[in-house]
């Protein structure tokens, strides 16, 4: 927000330098992003009086001017403009002057003629984007005076970044209040003189049907106005504050908003039908906003309406049809209080942003509603004429302005800040509007009453922040305060064990686009659809984490990452709403290179077994044993490279390769592997126990069989484990061959199993029995053929 210094001084008589004021603002919590100095930017540009004007002897479009700038001798200046004449007064940039556009004026020759300055247009003074000729000043402009001072250009304009919680400071009065309180200056009260009412002008009839959303609404009628351009001083004020002048009535309303912080609106009374209603919209109602955008409304929107139509989206924007124009002669002026949350919701869902909505969302001072109405009405009739009606007021003014109360322990405040709070700090807070009463029964306790303009102060910690602002954060020592003993933070082993394998944890939004949902989840009517999504890309609650991880992978690999290994611990959501479920899920993604080129090893890309191994290792770390079974019917996965993940008899997740067509939608031109595990289905794993070194030797045996290619390897290993019994220590497939000598449709698998007994040495007979049991199990269950 831009704060012109001259406007600020109308609210408090501050006389500090620009730099000191900026420092004070920063200390009070208002970041100064920049300072414009329009007056000093044209220092050296003076009022000049054209004494004579002749044609340039060598250029048809140039003139030789003799200009009096208050010096002993007139200046000779060559000028290319054509809109001036002898006797005119114009801005003259003298030698050595630097203009806002960076041009430095030097003595020079133009087509052989000496020139000792430059005649200036509005554009060259930084007062307009372009100009057709020189700026012609009034005849009474004092010759030789600085043009910046004569034109009353702003001495300084502070560009402030107002934090979202400080809606009270989105006005000149709000900023002045903070500065005046801090510096012990008077805060000049605004003009609250009631305008003279004309009884023949009927006051508007207003009904408020949604009192919770609009606790106070005031309106008056002004007849017989003549809308015209606002005066120069008003336009200059608006421009300095960053707003574009439109026409008289709108400019007055915007001026009042910037001055007092109270947004207002004016309707063309001739376009209204019947009484004014403040109500909730009906589903499907539409209106065309002032910016020309057609808006579809629903029952959650608060609107201003007449008997036939919606005339404004409350606190945000009026309708195009009822807007004030230069032909308007009667207006209805509105000043009201609206519920901040209601305005915020409608602004986001309808995509309409205005200066009014920004203020209503942050909270406006209800005490300024009447003051703003009086000030704006007074300005309108003084500038554009008209007669004013009584003001219609609907709502309990006293209830809206009622203060909040907070009991504060100064011992607690000082312990939190680490410094003693001086008594002078209370004086500053009282000047800011806080009421402070000492509790006689408790020596260190104060009772604060919070003023109506401070919506951000509601708890003791907010009062601590106010004291810190007044004292100055720089005055608070950088000392670690005494902390109560707490238990060490419990390590999140679910994530830590996966990070230890080289994965990077990411956190994504739980909202995704509906078309992304369909990549991995069927359209079965169980999506949870957001009623008011921020955008189409965040319209449903996710039922799979994979789209989020793919977006993260895309973002990183588009920025020259050769490979990614990501994990996310989050939730997925399933409907319908009446039976909704939130499921805790762990998901992984691997894509691209796992190992970069090195002298000892070539670059290697991730494959299915890398992902499978990562999940298996993670589950083993939790004391769980995973089994993987082929599954070629998982949506979004590549057939032939997908498996179910079992823990015990429970199907807990899937692992596999993302379908290449889906990967290409995310601009990923490499194989992408993902896995997910439903954490809610995992039982408590076995606790790691000490195992002494084996006392007796183990026996290792190998068998090779021909199997049908359709048989899952996990089924084979399960059969081996069952056949060998409790003496089995390990079983795995050590060889796979399907080349020459192996019939079509079959594969040769080498199975290695290790036997060991805890209390005795196994005999040859034990080994033979186990081998025979395995052979019989393979032949019986899989019709496998033992190879010699």
Tab-separated table of C-alpha atoms in Angstrom, residues 518-749:
chain	number	residue	atom	x	y	z
A	518	UNK	CA	-8.572	-41.325	-13.274
A	519	UNK	CA	-5.020	-42.367	-14.207
A	520	UNK	CA	-4.769	-44.760	-11.253
A	521	UNK	CA	-8.325	-44.989	-9.859
A	522	UNK	CA	-11.536	-45.959	-11.690
A	523	UNK	CA	-14.523	-43.622	-11.851
A	524	UNK	CA	-16.654	-45.519	-9.339
A	525	UNK	CA	-18.408	-42.587	-7.694
A	526	UNK	CA	-16.210	-42.646	-4.579
A	527	UNK	CA	-14.292	-39.418	-5.224
A	528	UNK	CA	-14.580	-36.639	-2.645
A	529	UNK	CA	-15.155	-33.559	-4.815
A	530	UNK	CA	-14.403	-30.105	-3.388
A	531	UNK	CA	-17.339	-27.694	-3.444
A	532	UNK	CA	-15.079	-24.640	-3.877
A	533	UNK	CA	-11.742	-25.751	-5.343
A	534	UNK	CA	-8.895	-23.252	-5.616
A	535	UNK	CA	-8.456	-24.395	-9.230
A	536	UNK	CA	-9.369	-27.291	-11.533
A	537	UNK	CA	-5.952	-28.790	-10.755
A	538	UNK	CA	-7.031	-29.194	-7.102
A	539	UNK	CA	-10.686	-30.222	-7.484
A	540	UNK	CA	-10.808	-33.642	-5.762
A	541	UNK	CA	-9.286	-35.278	-2.699
A	542	UNK	CA	-6.646	-37.712	-3.888
A	543	UNK	CA	-7.264	-41.471	-3.770
A	544	UNK	CA	-3.724	-42.212	-4.918
A	545	UNK	CA	-0.456	-40.479	-4.052
A	546	UNK	CA	1.120	-41.433	-7.378
A	547	UNK	CA	-0.092	-38.344	-9.375
A	548	UNK	CA	1.439	-36.072	-6.726
A	549	UNK	CA	4.760	-37.913	-6.870
A	550	UNK	CA	4.745	-37.844	-10.672
A	551	UNK	CA	4.281	-34.076	-10.628
A	552	UNK	CA	7.192	-33.746	-8.197
A	553	UNK	CA	9.350	-35.991	-10.383
A	554	UNK	CA	8.422	-33.940	-13.449
A	555	UNK	CA	9.339	-30.690	-11.696
A	556	UNK	CA	12.766	-31.976	-10.663
A	557	UNK	CA	13.696	-33.828	-13.852
A	558	UNK	CA	12.745	-30.770	-15.918
A	559	UNK	CA	15.457	-28.973	-13.945
A	560	UNK	CA	18.358	-31.149	-15.035
A	561	UNK	CA	18.052	-33.862	-12.390
A	562	UNK	CA	19.132	-37.149	-13.970
A	563	UNK	CA	17.216	-39.243	-11.470
A	564	UNK	CA	14.894	-39.008	-8.487
A	565	UNK	CA	14.027	-41.243	-5.555
A	566	UNK	CA	11.015	-39.824	-3.720
A	567	UNK	CA	8.790	-40.909	-0.861
A	568	UNK	CA	5.687	-39.421	0.711
A	569	UNK	CA	3.915	-40.292	3.918
A	570	UNK	CA	0.358	-39.030	3.590
A	571	UNK	CA	-3.290	-39.848	3.343
A	572	UNK	CA	-5.666	-40.822	0.577
A	573	UNK	CA	-9.381	-40.206	0.798
A	574	UNK	CA	-12.373	-42.249	-0.316
A	575	UNK	CA	-16.074	-41.421	-0.312
A	576	UNK	CA	-18.957	-41.231	-0.350
A	577	UNK	CA	-19.003	-38.299	2.067
A	578	UNK	CA	-21.355	-40.067	4.499
A	579	UNK	CA	-18.914	-42.997	4.756
A	580	UNK	CA	-15.660	-41.261	3.957
A	581	UNK	CA	-12.357	-42.918	4.853
A	582	UNK	CA	-8.914	-41.452	5.396
A	583	UNK	CA	-6.205	-44.041	4.746
A	584	UNK	CA	-2.576	-43.626	5.822
A	585	UNK	CA	-0.256	-44.539	2.986
A	586	UNK	CA	3.485	-44.684	2.323
A	587	UNK	CA	4.389	-44.224	-1.338
A	588	UNK	CA	7.694	-44.377	-3.238
A	589	UNK	CA	8.825	-43.325	-6.723
A	590	UNK	CA	12.055	-44.060	-8.607
A	591	UNK	CA	12.945	-42.731	-12.048
A	592	UNK	CA	16.113	-42.134	-14.042
A	593	UNK	CA	19.642	-42.746	-12.838
A	594	UNK	CA	20.356	-44.247	-9.441
A	595	UNK	CA	24.095	-44.282	-10.047
A	596	UNK	CA	25.951	-41.625	-12.034
A	597	UNK	CA	28.899	-42.435	-14.276
A	598	UNK	CA	32.061	-43.095	-12.278
A	599	UNK	CA	35.471	-44.626	-12.908
A	600	UNK	CA	34.448	-47.734	-11.033
A	601	UNK	CA	30.896	-48.120	-12.362
A	602	UNK	CA	28.788	-47.102	-15.329
A	603	UNK	CA	25.595	-45.074	-14.861
A	604	UNK	CA	22.641	-47.286	-13.980
A	605	UNK	CA	18.942	-46.536	-14.194
A	606	UNK	CA	16.319	-47.674	-11.713
A	607	UNK	CA	14.470	-50.892	-12.471
A	608	UNK	CA	11.648	-52.911	-10.966
A	609	UNK	CA	13.917	-54.807	-8.598
A	610	UNK	CA	15.351	-51.582	-7.145
A	611	UNK	CA	11.863	-50.504	-6.170
A	612	UNK	CA	10.869	-53.959	-4.955
A	613	UNK	CA	14.051	-54.181	-2.893
A	614	UNK	CA	13.474	-50.762	-1.324
A	615	UNK	CA	9.984	-51.717	-0.170
A	616	UNK	CA	11.135	-55.114	1.032
A	617	UNK	CA	14.009	-53.574	3.006
A	618	UNK	CA	11.661	-50.991	4.540
A	619	UNK	CA	9.202	-53.657	5.656
A	620	UNK	CA	12.009	-55.855	7.002
A	621	UNK	CA	13.188	-52.909	9.081
A	622	UNK	CA	9.745	-52.864	10.707
A	623	UNK	CA	10.016	-56.556	11.561
A	624	UNK	CA	7.682	-57.601	8.742
A	625	UNK	CA	8.169	-60.134	5.962
A	626	UNK	CA	6.892	-59.172	2.530
A	627	UNK	CA	5.712	-61.458	-0.233
A	628	UNK	CA	5.314	-60.288	-3.821
A	629	UNK	CA	2.797	-61.840	-6.229
A	630	UNK	CA	2.429	-60.975	-9.906
A	631	UNK	CA	-0.612	-58.830	-10.716
A	632	UNK	CA	-1.179	-57.640	-14.273
A	633	UNK	CA	-4.511	-55.957	-13.608
A	634	UNK	CA	-3.600	-52.760	-11.729
A	635	UNK	CA	-4.804	-49.510	-13.316
A	636	UNK	CA	-1.980	-47.231	-14.356
A	637	UNK	CA	0.744	-49.916	-14.143
A	638	UNK	CA	2.671	-51.637	-16.940
A	639	UNK	CA	1.571	-55.217	-17.524
A	640	UNK	CA	4.295	-57.728	-16.706
A	641	UNK	CA	6.088	-55.455	-14.236
A	642	UNK	CA	3.559	-55.199	-11.434
A	643	UNK	CA	3.179	-57.116	-8.196
A	644	UNK	CA	0.910	-57.262	-5.178
A	645	UNK	CA	2.566	-56.775	-1.793
A	646	UNK	CA	1.454	-59.182	0.936
A	647	UNK	CA	2.308	-59.102	4.622
A	648	UNK	CA	1.012	-62.288	6.147
A	649	UNK	CA	-2.308	-62.894	4.402
A	650	UNK	CA	-3.089	-59.184	3.970
A	651	UNK	CA	-2.767	-57.411	0.626
A	652	UNK	CA	-1.140	-54.150	1.745
A	653	UNK	CA	-0.077	-52.507	-1.534
A	654	UNK	CA	1.386	-52.709	-5.024
A	655	UNK	CA	4.743	-52.166	-6.676
A	656	UNK	CA	5.438	-51.783	-10.355
A	657	UNK	CA	6.295	-49.761	-13.414
A	658	UNK	CA	4.083	-46.816	-14.347
A	659	UNK	CA	2.436	-47.222	-17.734
A	660	UNK	CA	4.640	-45.489	-20.300
A	661	UNK	CA	1.682	-43.545	-21.727
A	662	UNK	CA	1.006	-42.082	-18.276
A	663	UNK	CA	4.680	-41.288	-17.684
A	664	UNK	CA	4.783	-39.427	-21.005
A	665	UNK	CA	1.853	-37.239	-19.854
A	666	UNK	CA	4.202	-35.961	-17.146
A	667	UNK	CA	7.043	-35.427	-19.681
A	668	UNK	CA	9.008	-38.308	-18.159
A	669	UNK	CA	10.843	-40.111	-20.962
A	670	UNK	CA	12.401	-42.733	-18.686
A	671	UNK	CA	11.016	-45.758	-16.863
A	672	UNK	CA	9.173	-44.771	-13.698
A	673	UNK	CA	8.620	-47.215	-10.837
A	674	UNK	CA	6.263	-46.672	-7.925
A	675	UNK	CA	5.025	-48.516	-4.864
A	676	UNK	CA	2.538	-47.878	-2.096
A	677	UNK	CA	1.753	-49.545	1.216
A	678	UNK	CA	-1.423	-49.108	3.278
A	679	UNK	CA	-0.018	-48.418	6.755
A	680	UNK	CA	-3.369	-49.062	8.407
A	681	UNK	CA	-3.163	-52.731	7.342
A	682	UNK	CA	0.301	-53.381	8.773
A	683	UNK	CA	0.423	-55.247	12.073
A	684	UNK	CA	3.116	-54.737	14.672
A	685	UNK	CA	6.303	-56.345	13.405
A	686	UNK	CA	8.577	-58.697	15.307
A	687	UNK	CA	10.949	-56.999	17.695
A	688	UNK	CA	14.596	-57.592	16.875
A	689	UNK	CA	16.109	-60.073	19.321
A	690	UNK	CA	19.639	-61.168	19.976
A	691	UNK	CA	20.520	-64.307	18.073
A	692	UNK	CA	23.659	-66.176	19.120
A	693	UNK	CA	25.994	-67.379	16.412
A	694	UNK	CA	24.951	-70.813	15.104
A	695	UNK	CA	26.636	-73.610	17.050
A	696	UNK	CA	26.015	-76.257	14.402
A	697	UNK	CA	26.858	-76.158	10.673
A	698	UNK	CA	24.323	-75.493	7.901
A	699	UNK	CA	23.644	-77.519	4.751
A	700	UNK	CA	23.148	-75.848	1.386
A	701	UNK	CA	21.404	-77.652	-1.488
A	702	UNK	CA	20.545	-76.699	-5.083
A	703	UNK	CA	17.753	-78.091	-7.269
A	704	UNK	CA	16.875	-77.086	-10.838
A	705	UNK	CA	13.383	-77.547	-12.304
A	706	UNK	CA	11.495	-76.770	-15.477
A	707	UNK	CA	8.407	-74.662	-14.652
A	708	UNK	CA	5.603	-73.227	-16.687
A	709	UNK	CA	6.320	-69.513	-17.266
A	710	UNK	CA	2.934	-68.509	-15.853
A	711	UNK	CA	3.831	-69.701	-12.342
A	712	UNK	CA	4.750	-66.943	-9.867
A	713	UNK	CA	8.175	-67.290	-8.230
A	714	UNK	CA	6.742	-66.367	-4.835
A	715	UNK	CA	4.369	-69.354	-5.027
A	716	UNK	CA	7.346	-71.619	-5.709
A	717	UNK	CA	9.320	-70.288	-2.727
A	718	UNK	CA	6.282	-70.611	-0.463
A	719	UNK	CA	6.002	-74.280	-1.421
A	720	UNK	CA	9.730	-74.777	-0.710
A	721	UNK	CA	9.398	-73.222	2.753
A	722	UNK	CA	6.449	-75.420	3.601
A	723	UNK	CA	8.187	-78.581	2.372
A	724	UNK	CA	11.438	-77.986	4.282
A	725	UNK	CA	9.772	-77.230	7.603
A	726	UNK	CA	11.371	-75.520	10.628
A	727	UNK	CA	14.946	-76.401	9.689
A	728	UNK	CA	14.856	-74.070	6.679
A	729	UNK	CA	17.018	-70.950	7.134
A	730	UNK	CA	16.803	-69.485	3.635
A	731	UNK	CA	15.324	-70.227	0.227
A	732	UNK	CA	15.785	-68.252	-2.945
A	733	UNK	CA	16.028	-68.550	-6.728
A	734	UNK	CA	19.667	-68.324	-7.800
A	735	UNK	CA	19.365	-69.016	-11.533
A	736	UNK	CA	16.921	-68.433	-14.392
A	737	UNK	CA	17.393	-69.803	-17.921
A	738	UNK	CA	14.995	-69.993	-20.881
A	739	UNK	CA	17.434	-70.430	-23.772
A	740	UNK	CA	18.373	-73.385	-25.938
A	741	UNK	CA	17.138	-76.746	-24.639
A	742	UNK	CA	14.232	-75.289	-22.678
A	743	UNK	CA	10.819	-75.976	-24.234
A	744	UNK	CA	8.670	-73.028	-25.316
A	745	UNK	CA	6.457	-71.671	-22.536
A	746	UNK	CA	8.750	-73.013	-19.844
A	747	UNK	CA	11.654	-71.700	-17.823
A	748	UNK	CA	14.488	-73.329	-15.910
A	749	UNK	CA	14.776	-72.108	-12.320
